[in-house]
Amino acid sequence: MSTYLLEIKGIKKTYSVRGAGRALFSSKERMCAVENMSLGVKEGETYGLVGESGCGKSTTGRAVVGLTKVDSGSILYGDKDLCKLSEKEFRPLRKELQMVFQDALSALNPRRRIGEILEETLAIHGIGTASERREQVMEILQRVGLSEEHYFRFPHELSGGQVQRLGIAGALIIKPRLIVCDEPVSALDVSIQAQILNMLMDLQKELGISLLFISHDIGVVRFISDRVGVMYLGSLMEEAETEQLFAHPLHPYTEALFAAAPDPFIKRRKAAALTGEQPVRTETFQGCAFCTRCPHADEKCRKEAPKLREVEKGHKIACHLHK
Ligand code: SF4
């Protein structure tokens, strides 16, 4: 039996290169948003997925909830491979796999009152009678730090922090087993970020749900996660328990990421901070994804992609440096 509630195994997602970008590539080349990406989320844990913007974190999260279809690989949930399910077969699982977006406001109908929006979510999943649904909405509003008075408001009448609370309420109300949180606090002020993160941690403990928490902010990921995966250019570079990773990073990309972090609590190592942009990864890309920016890159790195493997108990990296 798998130790994971959800296990992503070697997924790949490519896009065709259109418009001006096409001139840079041969017409047959496709851009890889995600390549051989693997991770597992255990029951009741928070798995933080961190990396620079555009590294494929959101594509991975969207694939989990069925918003993005991958080209190959599998996403195992219970005895099902989510990648093989049709839209109809996936529908019942939407109740168990929810997502909170960075821009929660754009996902809300501006013409409906908040109470109606949440009640509609319950109705879509066939949960409760009208009066039971109203009761559940009132309860969830309180749980996420809103009040009964917010039931009658429209989404645009809420502050940024309240909108995120509403987004979390919308995911929680149908009692999911796993929530993908995609940059849920990156648009908020630091003080509001702390409130939302603390609330998420409390709710997760209380309800025993699992979180796949996606962020480019390593300070935020360190604060909320039990385990952390570091992603670069579509693939996982390193994975470990939070304390282990932040005390003892092994991958040159993780070291460079920490060296560049403004967070004073992150232990800095003697690594050169990252410079330049992530290159575009196409299907013909060879070798280690980090080789164009890695100070240790050699001939082998340019030819052969390192496999993600366990080098210490629970600590995995994808790098030729570590034997
Ligand atoms: Fe750097 Fe090579 Fe390790 Fe990639 S495999 S991170 S290029 S040393």
XYZ file of C-alpha atoms and ligand atoms in Angstrom:
331
model
C 0.000 0.000 0.000
C 1.297 3.463 -0.924
C 2.456 5.716 1.915
C 1.009 8.639 0.007
C -2.511 9.978 -0.252
C -1.539 11.406 -3.626
C 1.465 10.409 -5.701
C 2.643 12.190 -8.827
C 4.845 9.933 -10.937
C 6.926 11.262 -13.813
C 4.357 13.629 -15.319
C 5.130 15.620 -18.430
C 3.270 18.579 -19.888
C 4.296 20.321 -23.087
C 2.845 23.276 -24.976
C 3.268 24.240 -28.588
C 5.271 27.402 -29.165
C 3.063 29.965 -30.833
C 3.441 33.552 -32.026
C 6.744 35.408 -31.745
C 8.336 32.613 -29.684
C 7.953 30.224 -32.606
C 10.768 31.998 -34.488
C 13.174 30.885 -31.745
C 12.433 27.186 -32.139
C 12.049 24.714 -34.928
C 8.362 24.348 -35.795
C 8.131 20.852 -34.279
C 9.617 21.753 -30.910
C 7.319 21.996 -27.928
C 7.998 23.772 -24.673
C 8.091 21.563 -21.567
C 6.282 23.156 -18.622
C 6.759 19.994 -16.568
C 9.156 17.110 -17.290
C 9.478 13.874 -15.312
C 7.954 15.529 -12.232
C 7.380 13.297 -9.212
C 6.304 13.879 -5.610
C 4.031 12.358 -2.994
C 1.735 13.995 -0.440
C 1.022 12.009 2.734
C -2.305 11.955 4.527
C -2.654 14.993 6.816
C 0.637 16.680 5.838
C 1.497 19.971 4.192
C 3.850 19.529 1.260
C 5.404 22.826 0.180
C 6.378 23.125 -3.472
C 8.759 26.016 -4.026
C 10.615 27.438 -7.015
C 10.894 30.510 -9.213
C 7.871 31.772 -11.130
C 7.360 29.790 -14.333
C 9.066 26.606 -13.072
C 5.934 24.475 -13.466
C 4.578 24.524 -9.894
C 1.115 25.727 -10.890
C 0.932 23.329 -13.852
C 1.651 20.495 -11.424
C -1.045 21.723 -9.015
C -3.611 22.187 -11.771
C -2.902 18.666 -13.052
C -3.745 17.268 -9.597
C -7.230 18.807 -9.609
C -7.845 17.941 -13.266
C -7.616 21.498 -14.638
C -4.643 20.577 -16.827
C -4.296 17.351 -18.777
C -0.740 16.018 -18.807
C 0.935 14.355 -21.817
C 2.271 11.365 -19.876
C 2.973 10.047 -16.386
C 0.477 9.272 -13.657
C -1.144 10.883 -10.630
C -2.219 8.170 -8.227
C -5.020 8.868 -5.771
C -6.261 5.806 -3.902
C -6.638 3.069 -6.502
C -7.155 5.555 -9.341
C -4.783 7.152 -11.828
C -6.259 10.664 -12.230
C -4.516 11.077 -15.593
C -6.516 8.228 -17.070
C -9.940 9.420 -15.943
C -12.472 11.000 -18.282
C -14.140 14.266 -17.239
C -17.181 12.269 -16.111
C -15.089 9.844 -14.050
C -13.158 12.727 -12.465
C -16.283 14.646 -11.412
C -17.009 12.741 -8.147
C -13.381 13.252 -7.068
C -13.632 17.045 -7.324
C -15.316 16.937 -3.931
C -12.144 15.428 -2.450
C -9.536 17.415 -4.406
C -9.970 21.157 -4.167
C -7.899 24.175 -5.151
C -7.389 27.676 -3.730
C -6.124 30.208 -6.271
C -3.891 33.246 -5.870
C -6.566 35.462 -7.380
C -9.605 34.066 -5.588
C -11.747 37.073 -6.628
C -11.594 36.211 -10.324
C -12.998 32.739 -9.561
C -16.116 34.245 -7.911
C -19.315 35.370 -9.616
C -19.424 39.144 -8.955
C -23.235 39.213 -9.213
C -23.884 36.648 -6.490
C -23.810 37.236 -2.775
C -21.201 35.290 -0.804
C -23.788 33.092 0.895
C -25.321 32.159 -2.472
C -21.893 31.324 -3.939
C -21.066 28.933 -1.100
C -24.546 27.381 -1.059
C -24.298 26.792 -4.797
C -21.020 24.890 -4.284
C -22.830 22.551 -1.876
C -25.811 22.217 -4.218
C -23.570 21.283 -7.186
C -22.220 18.387 -5.135
C -25.721 17.417 -3.975
C -24.988 18.162 -0.326
C -27.854 18.832 2.141
C -31.237 20.511 1.949
C -31.564 24.277 1.458
C -31.715 24.931 5.216
C -28.819 22.549 5.947
C -26.737 24.266 3.269
C -27.393 27.663 4.819
C -26.367 26.339 8.218
C -23.135 24.901 6.788
C -22.333 28.188 5.056
C -22.778 30.150 8.286
C -20.523 27.656 10.072
C -17.730 27.757 7.478
C -17.797 31.570 7.360
C -17.056 31.614 11.073
C -14.380 28.937 10.753
C -12.399 31.017 8.257
C -12.702 34.178 10.333
C -15.590 35.839 8.495
C -18.949 36.570 10.111
C -22.612 35.875 9.362
C -22.859 39.430 8.105
C -20.551 38.522 5.185
C -23.208 36.087 3.931
C -25.078 39.016 2.341
C -22.074 40.826 0.870
C -20.805 40.710 -2.718
C -17.215 39.521 -3.371
C -15.999 43.013 -4.401
C -17.024 44.333 -0.972
C -14.344 42.226 0.740
C -10.696 43.129 1.426
C -7.867 41.058 -0.130
C -7.449 38.969 3.028
C -11.213 38.379 3.323
C -11.357 37.256 -0.333
C -8.654 34.640 0.392
C -10.595 33.509 3.464
C -13.632 33.127 1.225
C -11.568 31.147 -1.324
C -10.477 28.796 1.472
C -14.085 28.543 2.709
C -15.177 27.578 -0.822
C -12.623 24.759 -0.873
C -13.282 23.565 2.686
C -17.061 23.600 2.656
C -17.329 20.327 0.773
C -14.897 18.613 3.169
C -12.047 17.689 0.776
C -9.161 15.347 1.626
C -6.551 17.422 -0.203
C -6.363 21.102 -1.146
C -3.915 22.509 -3.672
C -3.110 26.054 -2.514
C -1.545 27.956 -5.417
C 0.243 31.064 -4.126
C -2.703 31.784 -1.782
C -0.966 34.581 0.148
C 1.476 36.112 -2.331
C -0.778 39.076 -3.157
C -1.368 39.941 0.521
C 0.390 42.206 3.020
C 2.806 40.388 5.341
C 0.580 40.792 8.434
C -2.435 39.375 6.560
C -0.265 36.573 5.138
C 0.566 35.465 8.695
C -3.119 35.443 9.675
C -4.124 33.354 6.653
C -1.212 30.914 7.091
C -1.984 30.421 10.788
C -5.642 29.876 9.957
C -4.757 27.305 7.283
C -2.467 25.452 9.705
C -5.167 25.371 12.412
C -7.839 24.174 9.989
C -5.547 21.534 8.556
C -4.770 20.100 12.000
C -8.393 20.236 13.067
C -9.795 18.645 9.893
C -6.858 16.337 9.077
C -6.692 17.440 5.438
C -3.567 17.368 3.268
C -2.219 20.491 1.588
C -0.072 20.827 -1.512
C 1.130 24.369 -0.862
C 2.646 26.097 -3.891
C 4.683 29.277 -3.505
C 7.744 31.095 -4.837
C 8.355 32.452 -1.309
C 10.685 30.107 0.576
C 10.002 31.892 3.901
C 6.279 31.150 3.582
C 6.918 27.555 2.507
C 9.298 27.013 5.437
C 6.690 28.360 7.855
C 3.786 26.144 6.769
C 5.272 22.915 5.375
C 6.069 19.518 6.900
C 8.088 18.549 3.839
C 9.368 20.680 0.979
C 10.053 19.994 -2.679
C 12.244 22.397 -4.668
C 11.312 22.664 -8.315
C 13.328 24.076 -11.202
C 12.508 24.221 -14.904
C 9.735 21.649 -14.714
C 11.386 19.045 -12.468
C 11.935 18.343 -8.793
C 15.525 19.091 -7.759
C 15.410 18.311 -4.039
C 12.965 17.073 -1.421
C 13.266 16.675 2.346
C 11.538 17.355 5.626
C 11.413 21.102 6.204
C 13.938 21.261 9.053
C 16.360 18.976 7.274
C 16.184 20.906 4.008
C 16.669 24.342 5.556
C 19.480 23.166 7.857
C 21.266 21.080 5.251
C 20.394 21.815 1.604
C 22.321 19.616 -0.827
C 21.352 20.685 -4.331
C 23.251 23.631 -5.912
C 19.915 25.206 -6.956
C 18.495 25.031 -3.419
C 21.716 26.544 -2.055
C 21.519 29.383 -4.570
C 17.839 29.928 -3.775
C 18.606 30.192 -0.059
C 21.557 32.505 -0.735
C 19.187 34.861 -2.555
C 16.417 34.729 0.074
C 15.665 37.939 1.939
C 14.383 35.919 4.944
C 16.881 36.443 7.851
C 15.853 33.108 9.429
C 17.057 31.093 6.463
C 20.561 29.807 7.033
C 22.764 31.041 4.248
C 25.509 28.913 2.807
C 28.439 29.921 0.692
C 26.653 29.749 -2.621
C 26.520 32.275 -5.391
C 23.071 33.823 -5.659
C 21.202 33.009 -8.849
C 21.720 35.289 -11.783
C 19.896 35.473 -15.095
C 16.549 33.976 -16.041
C 15.439 30.391 -16.294
C 16.027 29.180 -19.848
C 13.134 27.777 -21.888
C 13.059 23.993 -21.785
C 12.073 22.286 -24.992
C 11.652 18.593 -25.689
C 15.134 18.391 -27.190
C 16.752 19.812 -24.034
C 19.448 17.443 -22.738
C 21.200 17.011 -19.424
C 20.499 18.537 -16.024
C 17.821 21.244 -16.082
C 20.041 23.485 -13.906
C 23.251 23.085 -15.933
C 23.049 26.507 -17.647
C 23.196 28.275 -14.260
C 25.073 25.791 -12.081
C 28.645 26.675 -11.037
C 29.516 22.949 -10.826
C 28.208 21.928 -14.265
C 30.510 19.660 -16.277
C 30.278 17.569 -19.441
C 28.234 14.824 -17.777
C 25.703 17.403 -16.485
C 25.218 18.751 -20.010
C 24.572 15.295 -21.472
C 22.789 13.274 -18.810
C 19.796 14.294 -16.703
C 20.375 13.246 -13.063
C 17.696 11.046 -11.520
C 15.933 12.054 -8.321
C 17.241 9.664 -5.655
C 17.403 9.345 -1.883
C 20.862 10.267 -0.549
C 19.919 10.449 3.140
C 16.819 9.124 4.880
C 13.885 11.093 3.461
C 16.218 13.451 1.579
C 16.184 13.209 -2.202
C 18.127 15.183 -4.783
C 18.616 15.167 -8.543
C 22.313 15.986 -9.000
C 25.391 14.134 -10.234
C 27.541 15.732 -7.503
C 26.263 13.484 -4.720
C 27.227 9.815 -4.953
Fe 24.842 21.240 -11.196
Fe 25.488 19.040 -12.529
Fe 24.251 18.863 -10.193
Fe 22.968 19.733 -12.317
S 23.808 17.690 -12.047
S 22.904 20.617 -10.304
S 24.529 20.894 -13.365
S 26.313 19.669 -10.561
